[in-house]
Short mmCIF file of C-alpha atoms and ligand atoms in Angstrom, two decimals:
data_model
loop_
_atom_site.label_atom_id
_atom_site.label_comp_id
_atom_site.label_asym_id
_atom_site.label_seq_id
_atom_site.Cartn_x
_atom_site.Cartn_y
_atom_site.Cartn_z
CA MET A 1 -23.85 65.62 -21.28
CA ARG A 2 -20.11 65.80 -22.09
CA THR A 3 -17.48 66.22 -19.42
CA ILE A 4 -13.72 66.36 -19.81
CA ILE A 5 -11.41 65.65 -16.88
CA LYS A 6 -8.27 67.46 -17.95
CA ASN A 7 -4.59 67.39 -16.96
CA GLY A 8 -4.94 64.67 -14.34
CA THR A 9 -2.53 61.89 -13.45
CA LEU A 10 -4.53 58.76 -14.21
CA ALA A 11 -3.97 55.65 -12.15
CA THR A 12 -5.13 52.19 -13.18
CA ALA A 13 -4.30 48.75 -11.82
CA SER A 14 -1.36 48.56 -14.22
CA GLU A 15 -0.02 52.07 -14.83
CA VAL A 16 0.09 55.74 -13.91
CA PHE A 17 0.10 58.28 -16.75
CA ARG A 18 -0.87 61.83 -17.65
CA GLY A 19 -4.06 62.07 -19.67
CA ASP A 20 -7.57 63.43 -20.11
CA ILE A 21 -10.84 61.55 -19.80
CA LEU A 22 -13.80 62.26 -22.06
CA ILE A 23 -17.15 61.35 -20.52
CA GLU A 24 -20.30 61.14 -22.61
CA GLY A 25 -23.48 60.61 -20.65
CA GLU A 26 -22.77 58.01 -17.99
CA LYS A 27 -19.78 56.35 -19.65
CA ILE A 28 -16.12 56.95 -20.26
CA ALA A 29 -16.00 57.66 -24.02
CA ALA A 30 -12.25 58.02 -24.50
CA ILE A 31 -8.95 58.43 -22.71
CA GLY A 32 -6.16 60.49 -24.23
CA GLY A 33 -6.00 64.22 -24.94
CA GLY A 34 -6.95 67.06 -27.26
CA PHE A 35 -10.70 66.48 -26.86
CA ASP A 36 -13.04 69.11 -28.34
CA GLU A 37 -14.20 71.20 -25.39
CA THR A 38 -17.16 72.83 -27.15
CA GLY A 39 -20.25 72.39 -24.99
CA ALA A 40 -18.39 70.25 -22.46
CA GLU A 41 -18.00 70.79 -18.75
CA VAL A 42 -14.27 70.86 -18.15
CA ILE A 43 -12.84 69.78 -14.79
CA ASP A 44 -9.21 70.70 -14.24
CA ALA A 45 -7.48 67.81 -12.46
CA ALA A 46 -3.95 69.26 -12.57
CA GLY A 47 -1.95 68.00 -9.60
CA LYS A 48 -4.59 65.36 -8.80
CA TYR A 49 -4.63 61.62 -9.19
CA VAL A 50 -7.67 60.27 -11.06
CA LEU A 51 -8.68 56.73 -10.05
CA PRO A 52 -11.65 54.51 -10.90
CA GLY A 53 -14.30 54.93 -8.20
CA ALA A 54 -13.46 52.63 -5.31
CA VAL A 55 -15.52 49.46 -4.82
CA ASP A 56 -16.24 47.99 -1.40
CA VAL A 57 -17.41 44.38 -1.67
CA HIS A 58 -17.88 43.84 2.07
CA THR A 59 -20.41 46.09 3.79
CA HIS A 60 -23.35 45.43 6.10
CA MET A 61 -25.85 48.25 5.65
CA ASP A 62 -29.00 48.01 7.72
CA LEU A 63 -27.67 44.85 9.38
CA ASP A 64 -30.10 43.28 11.80
CA VAL A 65 -28.28 41.02 14.27
CA GLY A 66 -31.40 40.21 16.26
CA PHE A 67 -30.61 42.20 19.39
CA ALA A 68 -29.32 45.29 17.52
CA TRP A 69 -29.48 47.06 14.14
CA ALA A 70 -26.44 48.61 12.48
CA ILE A 71 -26.74 52.39 12.56
CA ASP A 72 -26.06 52.99 8.83
CA ASP A 73 -28.85 52.13 6.44
CA PHE A 74 -28.49 52.04 2.67
CA TYR A 75 -28.88 55.83 2.51
CA THR A 76 -26.54 57.02 5.26
CA GLY A 77 -24.02 54.24 4.64
CA THR A 78 -23.77 54.94 0.93
CA VAL A 79 -23.50 58.70 1.52
CA ALA A 80 -20.50 57.90 3.77
CA ALA A 81 -19.11 55.60 1.09
CA ALA A 82 -19.46 58.25 -1.62
CA CYS A 83 -17.75 60.89 0.53
CA GLY A 84 -14.83 58.49 0.91
CA GLY A 85 -14.50 57.89 -2.85
CA THR A 86 -16.42 54.61 -3.00
CA THR A 87 -18.92 54.52 -5.84
CA THR A 88 -20.05 50.87 -5.67
CA ILE A 89 -20.75 48.46 -2.84
CA VAL A 90 -21.70 44.80 -2.68
CA ASP A 91 -23.50 44.28 0.61
CA HIS A 92 -23.63 41.11 2.68
CA MET A 93 -27.19 40.23 3.66
CA ALA A 94 -28.20 39.51 7.22
CA PHE A 95 -29.72 36.17 8.15
CA GLY A 96 -33.49 35.93 7.77
CA PRO A 97 -36.07 33.97 9.78
CA LYS A 98 -35.14 30.37 10.60
CA ASN A 99 -35.52 28.02 7.61
CA CYS A 100 -36.45 30.84 5.24
CA SER A 101 -35.99 30.53 1.52
CA LEU A 102 -32.87 32.20 0.10
CA TRP A 103 -35.27 34.49 -1.76
CA HIS A 104 -36.54 35.93 1.52
CA GLN A 105 -33.45 38.04 2.14
CA VAL A 106 -33.08 38.97 -1.53
CA LYS A 107 -36.54 40.55 -1.39
CA GLU A 108 -35.86 42.11 2.00
CA TYR A 109 -32.63 43.69 0.77
CA HIS A 110 -34.32 45.17 -2.29
CA ARG A 111 -36.86 46.67 0.09
CA LEU A 112 -34.06 48.18 2.19
CA ALA A 113 -31.80 49.40 -0.61
CA ASP A 114 -33.93 50.25 -3.64
CA GLY A 115 -34.76 53.96 -3.68
CA ASN A 116 -32.36 54.62 -0.80
CA ALA A 117 -28.79 53.85 -1.90
CA VAL A 118 -26.98 56.80 -3.46
CA ILE A 119 -24.29 54.76 -5.22
CA ASP A 120 -24.57 51.59 -7.29
CA TYR A 121 -24.99 48.43 -5.28
CA GLY A 122 -25.27 44.69 -5.41
CA PHE A 123 -25.87 41.97 -2.84
CA HIS A 124 -24.18 38.75 -1.81
CA GLY A 125 -26.71 36.04 -0.98
CA VAL A 126 -26.49 34.15 2.30
CA PHE A 127 -26.89 30.51 3.32
CA GLN A 128 -28.25 29.73 6.78
CA HIS A 129 -29.30 26.17 6.11
CA VAL A 130 -28.62 23.71 3.33
CA THR A 131 -31.29 21.63 1.61
CA PRO A 132 -31.80 20.57 -2.02
CA GLU A 133 -34.24 23.51 -2.24
CA THR A 134 -31.79 26.18 -1.02
CA LEU A 135 -29.07 24.81 -3.32
CA GLU A 136 -31.49 25.14 -6.23
CA GLU A 137 -32.52 28.65 -5.10
CA MET A 138 -28.88 29.73 -5.19
CA LYS A 139 -28.72 28.92 -8.91
CA GLU A 140 -32.09 30.59 -9.62
CA ILE A 141 -31.06 33.75 -7.75
CA ALA A 142 -27.76 33.91 -9.62
CA GLU A 143 -29.58 33.66 -12.96
CA LYS A 144 -32.50 35.96 -12.23
CA GLU A 145 -30.93 38.51 -9.91
CA GLY A 146 -27.28 38.50 -10.95
CA ILE A 147 -26.34 37.58 -7.39
CA THR A 148 -23.35 35.47 -8.33
CA SER A 149 -21.84 35.14 -4.86
CA PHE A 150 -23.20 33.66 -1.63
CA LYS A 151 -21.84 33.87 1.90
CA VAL A 152 -21.42 31.08 4.41
CA TYR A 153 -20.36 31.36 8.04
CA MET A 154 -18.26 28.93 10.07
CA THR A 155 -19.34 30.59 13.31
CA TYR A 156 -22.38 32.51 14.63
CA ASP A 157 -25.90 31.09 15.09
CA TYR A 158 -26.48 30.11 11.47
CA MET A 159 -23.05 28.63 10.85
CA LEU A 160 -22.90 25.67 8.48
CA GLN A 161 -21.42 22.29 9.30
CA ASP A 162 -18.63 20.81 7.18
CA ASP A 163 -20.94 18.52 5.19
CA GLU A 164 -23.17 21.51 4.41
CA LEU A 165 -20.22 23.67 3.42
CA TYR A 166 -19.05 20.93 1.10
CA GLN A 167 -22.48 20.63 -0.56
CA VAL A 168 -22.66 24.39 -1.09
CA LEU A 169 -19.18 24.44 -2.60
CA LYS A 170 -20.01 21.57 -4.97
CA ALA A 171 -23.20 23.23 -6.17
CA ALA A 172 -21.42 26.58 -6.52
CA ARG A 173 -18.64 24.97 -8.54
CA GLU A 174 -21.20 23.51 -10.96
CA ALA A 175 -23.02 26.82 -11.34
CA GLY A 176 -19.96 29.12 -11.47
CA ILE A 177 -20.91 30.92 -8.27
CA VAL A 178 -18.44 32.28 -5.70
CA ILE A 179 -18.73 31.24 -2.06
CA ALA A 180 -17.58 33.95 0.34
CA VAL A 181 -16.75 32.65 3.79
CA HIS A 182 -16.28 34.00 7.31
CA CYS A 183 -13.59 31.69 8.71
CA GLU A 184 -13.40 31.16 12.48
CA ASN A 185 -13.46 27.95 14.53
CA HIS A 186 -16.80 28.16 16.31
CA GLY A 187 -16.27 25.55 19.02
CA VAL A 188 -13.11 27.05 20.46
CA ILE A 189 -14.54 30.57 20.37
CA GLN A 190 -17.72 29.49 22.18
CA TYR A 191 -15.63 27.79 24.84
CA LEU A 192 -13.30 30.76 25.32
CA ARG A 193 -16.10 33.34 25.49
CA LYS A 194 -17.77 31.30 28.22
CA TYR A 195 -14.47 30.70 29.97
CA TYR A 196 -13.55 34.39 30.09
CA THR A 197 -16.96 35.67 31.15
CA GLU A 198 -17.33 33.00 33.84
CA SER A 199 -13.88 33.97 35.14
CA GLY A 200 -14.99 37.62 35.44
CA CYS A 201 -12.87 38.63 32.44
CA THR A 202 -15.51 40.70 30.72
CA GLN A 203 -13.58 43.73 29.48
CA ALA A 204 -12.92 44.56 25.85
CA LYS A 205 -9.34 43.30 26.06
CA TYR A 206 -10.64 39.72 26.38
CA HIS A 207 -12.42 39.93 23.03
CA PRO A 208 -9.24 39.20 20.97
CA LEU A 209 -8.19 36.52 23.48
CA SER A 210 -11.51 34.77 22.95
CA ARG A 211 -11.01 34.69 19.15
CA PRO A 212 -7.34 33.75 18.60
CA SER A 213 -5.73 34.04 15.21
CA ARG A 214 -5.34 30.25 15.07
CA CYS A 215 -9.14 29.91 15.20
CA GLU A 216 -9.18 31.81 11.94
CA ALA A 217 -6.27 29.80 10.53
CA GLU A 218 -7.87 26.45 11.33
CA ALA A 219 -11.10 27.49 9.59
CA VAL A 220 -9.23 28.96 6.59
CA ASN A 221 -7.33 25.70 6.24
CA ARG A 222 -10.52 23.62 6.50
CA MET A 223 -12.36 25.74 3.98
CA ILE A 224 -9.49 25.66 1.50
CA HIS A 225 -9.44 21.86 1.67
CA LEU A 226 -13.23 21.62 1.37
CA ALA A 227 -13.10 23.84 -1.74
CA ALA A 228 -10.29 21.71 -3.19
CA MET A 229 -12.32 18.53 -2.52
CA ALA A 230 -15.25 20.15 -4.30
CA GLY A 231 -13.09 20.48 -7.42
CA ASP A 232 -11.39 23.81 -6.71
CA ALA A 233 -14.73 25.49 -6.11
CA PRO A 234 -14.65 29.32 -6.36
CA LEU A 235 -13.87 30.41 -2.81
CA TYR A 236 -13.41 33.92 -1.44
CA ILE A 237 -12.11 34.31 2.11
CA VAL A 238 -13.45 37.51 3.68
CA HIS A 239 -11.70 39.74 6.23
CA LEU A 240 -8.47 37.76 6.70
CA SER A 241 -6.89 39.18 9.85
CA GLY A 242 -3.98 37.05 11.10
CA LYS A 243 -0.60 35.80 9.97
CA GLU A 244 -1.46 32.18 10.72
CA GLY A 245 -4.47 32.28 8.37
CA LEU A 246 -2.28 34.01 5.83
CA ALA A 247 0.21 31.13 6.02
CA GLU A 248 -2.62 28.73 5.07
CA VAL A 249 -3.46 30.91 2.08
CA ARG A 250 0.19 31.01 1.03
CA LYS A 251 0.30 27.23 1.17
CA ALA A 252 -2.78 26.93 -1.05
CA ARG A 253 -1.31 29.46 -3.49
CA ALA A 254 1.96 27.51 -3.60
CA GLU A 255 -0.06 24.38 -4.40
CA HIS A 256 -1.81 26.31 -7.21
CA GLN A 257 -5.32 25.91 -5.85
CA LYS A 258 -7.60 27.42 -8.47
CA GLY A 259 -10.49 29.78 -7.79
CA LEU A 260 -9.20 31.20 -4.51
CA GLY A 261 -9.76 34.88 -3.67
CA VAL A 262 -8.68 36.54 -0.44
CA GLU A 263 -9.73 39.79 1.20
CA THR A 264 -8.44 41.72 4.15
CA CYS A 265 -9.82 44.97 5.55
CA THR A 266 -8.37 48.40 6.29
CA GLN A 267 -8.57 47.88 10.04
CA TYR A 268 -6.40 44.74 10.03
CA LEU A 269 -3.71 46.64 8.14
CA THR A 270 -3.67 49.79 10.22
CA LEU A 271 -4.95 49.12 13.76
CA THR A 272 -3.92 46.66 16.48
CA ASP A 273 -5.32 45.00 19.57
CA ALA A 274 -3.81 47.82 21.64
CA MET A 275 -7.14 49.50 20.93
CA TYR A 276 -8.81 47.09 23.37
CA GLU A 277 -6.76 48.20 26.38
CA ASP A 278 -9.22 50.93 27.37
CA PRO A 279 -12.35 49.10 28.60
CA GLN A 280 -14.74 51.72 27.16
CA GLU A 281 -12.92 52.94 24.06
CA GLY A 282 -12.01 49.35 23.26
CA LEU A 283 -15.66 48.57 22.62
CA LYS A 284 -15.45 50.71 19.48
CA ALA A 285 -13.19 48.09 17.91
CA ILE A 286 -15.19 45.03 18.90
CA MET A 287 -15.53 43.21 15.60
CA SER A 288 -14.99 39.67 14.40
CA PRO A 289 -12.32 38.70 13.72
CA PRO A 290 -10.70 41.05 16.24
CA LEU A 291 -7.79 43.40 15.65
CA ARG A 292 -4.47 41.57 15.90
CA LYS A 293 -0.80 42.31 16.64
CA ASP A 294 1.77 44.41 14.79
CA ALA A 295 3.32 41.26 13.33
CA ASP A 296 -0.05 40.33 11.76
CA ARG A 297 -0.43 43.81 10.32
CA GLU A 298 3.04 43.69 8.79
CA ALA A 299 2.44 40.20 7.36
CA LEU A 300 -0.77 41.43 5.71
CA TRP A 301 0.99 44.43 4.12
CA GLY A 302 3.56 41.99 2.74
CA ALA A 303 0.75 39.89 1.29
CA LEU A 304 -0.79 42.94 -0.38
CA ALA A 305 2.52 43.85 -1.94
CA ASP A 306 3.33 40.35 -3.23
CA GLY A 307 -0.17 39.56 -4.56
CA THR A 308 -1.21 36.89 -2.03
CA ILE A 309 -4.22 39.00 -0.98
CA ASP A 310 -6.54 40.23 -3.73
CA VAL A 311 -8.85 42.80 -2.17
CA VAL A 312 -9.04 45.37 0.62
CA ALA A 313 -12.62 45.86 1.82
CA THR A 314 -14.07 47.24 5.07
CA ASP A 315 -16.70 44.98 6.67
CA HIS A 316 -18.47 48.30 7.39
CA CYS A 317 -20.95 47.47 10.14
CA PRO A 318 -21.23 50.36 12.60
CA PHE A 319 -23.25 50.32 15.78
CA HIS A 320 -23.79 53.56 17.67
CA PHE A 321 -21.08 53.80 20.31
CA LYS A 322 -22.90 55.80 22.99
CA LYS A 323 -26.38 54.39 22.45
CA LYS A 324 -25.44 50.77 21.71
CA LYS A 325 -21.91 49.46 22.10
CA ALA A 326 -21.17 51.27 25.36
CA GLU A 327 -24.66 50.93 26.84
CA LYS A 328 -25.03 49.07 30.14
CA GLN A 329 -27.15 46.22 28.71
CA TYR A 330 -24.80 45.81 25.73
CA GLY A 331 -20.99 46.07 25.91
CA ALA A 332 -20.35 48.26 28.97
CA GLU A 333 -20.09 45.38 31.40
CA ASP A 334 -19.52 42.38 29.14
CA PHE A 335 -17.70 42.30 25.80
CA THR A 336 -19.78 39.31 24.66
CA LYS A 337 -22.90 41.51 24.73
CA CYS A 338 -21.37 44.23 22.57
CA PRO A 339 -22.69 44.20 18.99
CA ASN A 340 -19.84 43.19 16.67
CA GLY A 341 -18.80 45.54 13.92
CA ALA A 342 -17.31 48.96 13.21
CA PRO A 343 -17.51 51.73 10.61
CA GLY A 344 -14.97 52.00 7.78
CA VAL A 345 -16.62 52.45 4.39
CA GLN A 346 -15.76 56.15 4.27
CA GLU A 347 -12.24 55.82 5.64
CA ARG A 348 -10.89 52.95 3.48
CA LEU A 349 -9.65 54.66 0.33
CA MET A 350 -7.94 57.59 2.03
CA VAL A 351 -6.42 55.45 4.80
CA MET A 352 -5.08 53.04 2.16
CA PHE A 353 -3.83 55.91 -0.01
CA SER A 354 -2.04 57.52 2.92
CA GLU A 355 -0.83 54.46 4.86
CA GLY A 356 -0.25 52.29 1.81
CA PHE A 357 0.80 54.40 -1.15
CA MET A 358 2.12 57.59 0.45
CA LYS A 359 4.12 55.59 3.00
CA GLY A 360 5.61 53.45 0.22
CA ARG A 361 4.12 50.11 1.29
CA ILE A 362 2.29 49.55 -2.01
CA SER A 363 2.43 51.23 -5.41
CA LEU A 364 -0.42 53.36 -6.72
CA PRO A 365 -1.45 50.75 -9.35
CA ARG A 366 -1.54 48.12 -6.59
CA LEU A 367 -3.74 50.39 -4.49
CA VAL A 368 -6.11 50.77 -7.45
CA GLU A 369 -6.06 47.03 -7.99
CA LEU A 370 -6.86 46.24 -4.34
CA CYS A 371 -9.55 48.85 -3.76
CA CYS A 372 -11.13 49.33 -7.20
CA THR A 373 -10.35 46.78 -9.91
CA SER A 374 -9.81 43.41 -8.27
CA PRO A 375 -13.05 43.58 -6.23
CA CYS A 376 -14.88 43.93 -9.57
CA ARG A 377 -13.02 41.01 -11.13
CA MET A 378 -13.75 38.86 -8.08
CA TYR A 379 -17.45 39.66 -8.16
CA GLY A 380 -18.39 39.92 -11.81
CA MET A 381 -18.53 43.70 -12.29
CA TYR A 382 -15.41 44.25 -14.41
CA PRO A 383 -14.93 46.19 -16.71
CA ARG A 384 -18.20 48.07 -16.21
CA LYS A 385 -16.87 49.08 -12.77
CA GLY A 386 -13.34 49.46 -11.43
CA ALA A 387 -11.73 50.44 -14.74
CA LEU A 388 -10.55 53.54 -16.59
CA LEU A 389 -11.56 52.25 -20.00
CA PRO A 390 -13.82 53.45 -22.81
CA GLY A 391 -17.26 51.94 -22.21
CA ALA A 392 -16.86 51.69 -18.44
CA ASP A 393 -19.19 53.60 -16.13
CA ALA A 394 -17.71 57.05 -15.51
CA ASP A 395 -17.22 56.46 -11.78
CA LEU A 396 -14.13 58.42 -10.80
CA VAL A 397 -12.38 59.73 -7.73
CA LEU A 398 -9.93 62.62 -7.79
CA ILE A 399 -7.36 62.71 -4.99
CA ASP A 400 -5.19 65.67 -4.06
CA PRO A 401 -1.94 64.16 -2.71
CA GLU A 402 -0.72 67.48 -1.32
CA LYS A 403 -3.58 67.96 1.13
CA GLU A 404 -3.11 66.75 4.68
CA HIS A 405 -6.04 65.93 6.88
CA VAL A 406 -6.43 64.69 10.44
CA PHE A 407 -9.42 62.36 10.39
CA THR A 408 -11.92 62.63 13.25
CA ALA A 409 -15.50 61.57 13.97
CA SER A 410 -16.69 65.01 12.80
CA ASP A 411 -15.61 64.01 9.26
CA ILE A 412 -18.00 61.06 9.18
CA ARG A 413 -20.82 61.63 6.72
CA GLY A 414 -22.84 58.57 7.73
CA ASP A 415 -24.65 57.99 11.03
CA SER A 416 -21.79 56.51 13.04
CA ASP A 417 -20.82 58.58 16.09
CA TYR A 418 -17.18 57.49 15.98
CA THR A 419 -14.32 56.38 13.77
CA CYS A 420 -11.64 53.81 14.62
CA TYR A 421 -9.16 56.12 12.84
CA GLU A 422 -9.66 59.06 15.23
CA GLY A 423 -6.71 61.47 14.95
CA MET A 424 -5.02 59.61 12.10
CA LYS A 425 -2.99 61.99 9.94
CA LEU A 426 -3.89 61.33 6.33
CA GLN A 427 -1.62 62.50 3.54
CA GLY A 428 -3.93 63.16 0.60
CA ASP A 429 -7.57 64.05 0.43
CA ILE A 430 -10.61 63.36 -1.73
CA ASP A 431 -11.07 66.24 -4.13
CA LEU A 432 -14.05 65.17 -6.22
CA VAL A 433 -16.15 62.04 -6.76
CA LEU A 434 -18.16 61.31 -9.90
CA GLN A 435 -20.70 58.58 -10.38
CA ARG A 436 -21.75 57.69 -13.90
CA GLY A 437 -20.52 61.09 -15.09
CA ARG A 438 -22.15 63.24 -12.37
CA VAL A 439 -20.23 64.98 -9.59
CA ILE A 440 -21.64 63.54 -6.36
CA VAL A 441 -19.06 64.77 -3.85
CA LYS A 442 -17.23 68.10 -3.78
CA ASP A 443 -15.47 69.75 -0.83
CA HIS A 444 -16.45 66.76 1.32
CA THR A 445 -20.10 67.57 0.65
CA PHE A 446 -22.50 65.04 -0.81
CA LEU A 447 -24.32 66.51 -3.81
CA GLY A 448 -26.37 63.51 -4.96
CA SER A 449 -29.83 62.37 -3.94
CA ARG A 450 -31.43 59.48 -2.14
CA GLY A 451 -32.15 56.68 -4.58
CA ASP A 452 -29.57 57.69 -7.22
CA GLY A 453 -27.84 54.32 -6.81
CA ARG A 454 -28.73 51.53 -9.20
CA TYR A 455 -28.97 47.84 -8.46
CA LEU A 456 -26.19 45.87 -10.18
CA LYS A 457 -26.87 42.49 -11.66
CA ARG A 458 -23.45 40.91 -11.59
CA GLY A 459 -21.85 38.44 -13.96
CA LYS A 460 -19.35 35.64 -13.47
CA SER A 461 -16.32 36.05 -11.24
CA VAL A 462 -12.79 35.44 -12.50
CA LEU A 463 -12.65 32.86 -9.72
CA ALA A 464 -15.26 30.80 -11.57
CA GLU A 465 -13.50 30.83 -14.94
O1 URP B 501 -17.83 41.97 13.53
C1 URP B 501 -18.26 41.90 12.39
N1 URP B 501 -17.41 41.70 11.43
N2 URP B 501 -19.57 42.01 12.15
C2 URP B 501 -20.20 41.86 10.90
C3 URP B 501 -20.48 40.44 10.54
C4 URP B 501 -19.27 39.74 10.01
O2 URP B 501 -18.78 38.83 10.65
O3 URP B 501 -18.76 40.07 8.94
ZN1 ZN B 502 -17.57 38.12 9.03
ZN1 ZN B 503 -18.83 41.11 7.42
#
């Protein structure tokens, strides 16, 4: 099948230019103009921006946190992603049974995703304990499964201790694997959560107070030093939320630490802790790290613009608001019982387009870099994904910058019953989404089928070069 996307304004991570795209089968065949239209489907993109399909490298589909399951599975979550212009995800696995092999969750995630995801997908592995066996399994899994990144946590039940983090980083450095890390100081958070609940301070507004920005900064600092001690091991800090943590990253950048990647998420750029003031509504935004202050938001935008932060992802992890977060036995009476996480996979690209590019905070190439190209470089998918180049997968998103849209929960195409961006006025709207040459979203309607997504074996990250 031949398709020509005609008259569009193409946006890559480095430039914006007028041009046509010729698609043959599943791949971009050429970029330019004057293509022979005989037998081709022609899509007129006049007045539209044409971007590489967006790539979200931080989602939690089907997440099982023990006492609750995330509401989006690999089908509903990837339908939502597609409708928001995201054509590839890399999902973070949940923890498995205590002491399980690293292979356990790899197999479990294939069971959950294969035949269900509607867009292409990969997985990050996860460490929950460190032994010579699990360190060896990491290398095996990278080779056999193309899972070239593994996550470690500095808080939560299966957090790793410093000596374990160091061992993982050393082994990852030797094998050219990226270690993604959730940075928060566990001890202080545990103390503060107990302190607030025992003092009767159980409303949503105490959630951010129990996880201060300096808890993140301390853990970011520690992890950066551990990675440096491990020989500048490839390290990727997920969901950076606060200005203090950002200052630690800036310091490491100034000292030219190699192999350091940094991600923030849409919510930390566009929402604040004011959302926690309403005890019920505030539960919608219970996530870790929590939403911060205006000054943090502004600092993060600055770091996007000047290149300190590499990626904008979502940490998509929605729990049903009415049936879970706000239920009596969960968050209604105690924020510490509210499952952590919020939706965002559908909202990211349009919120970033509107709040970032249309409001003049970042250029269009920088938006493409943050949401499409750099995630693929970080996680070994470039240039197959995230690029407008001959030979790349023909994953494309067309955006109409003239259309205005007020986003509400009724726009959500996944299973979440709410959005954190309720009532946000978005300048620009998704016009069309193509995956590997096929139109999968038109007029906000998903046109693909369950199981259309393919598993992605990933290669080496730029962080490991
Ligand atoms: O609150 C969040 N972010 N839940 C998902 C797990 C994580 O920490 O990324
Ligand atoms: Zn996390
Ligand atoms: Zn996460």
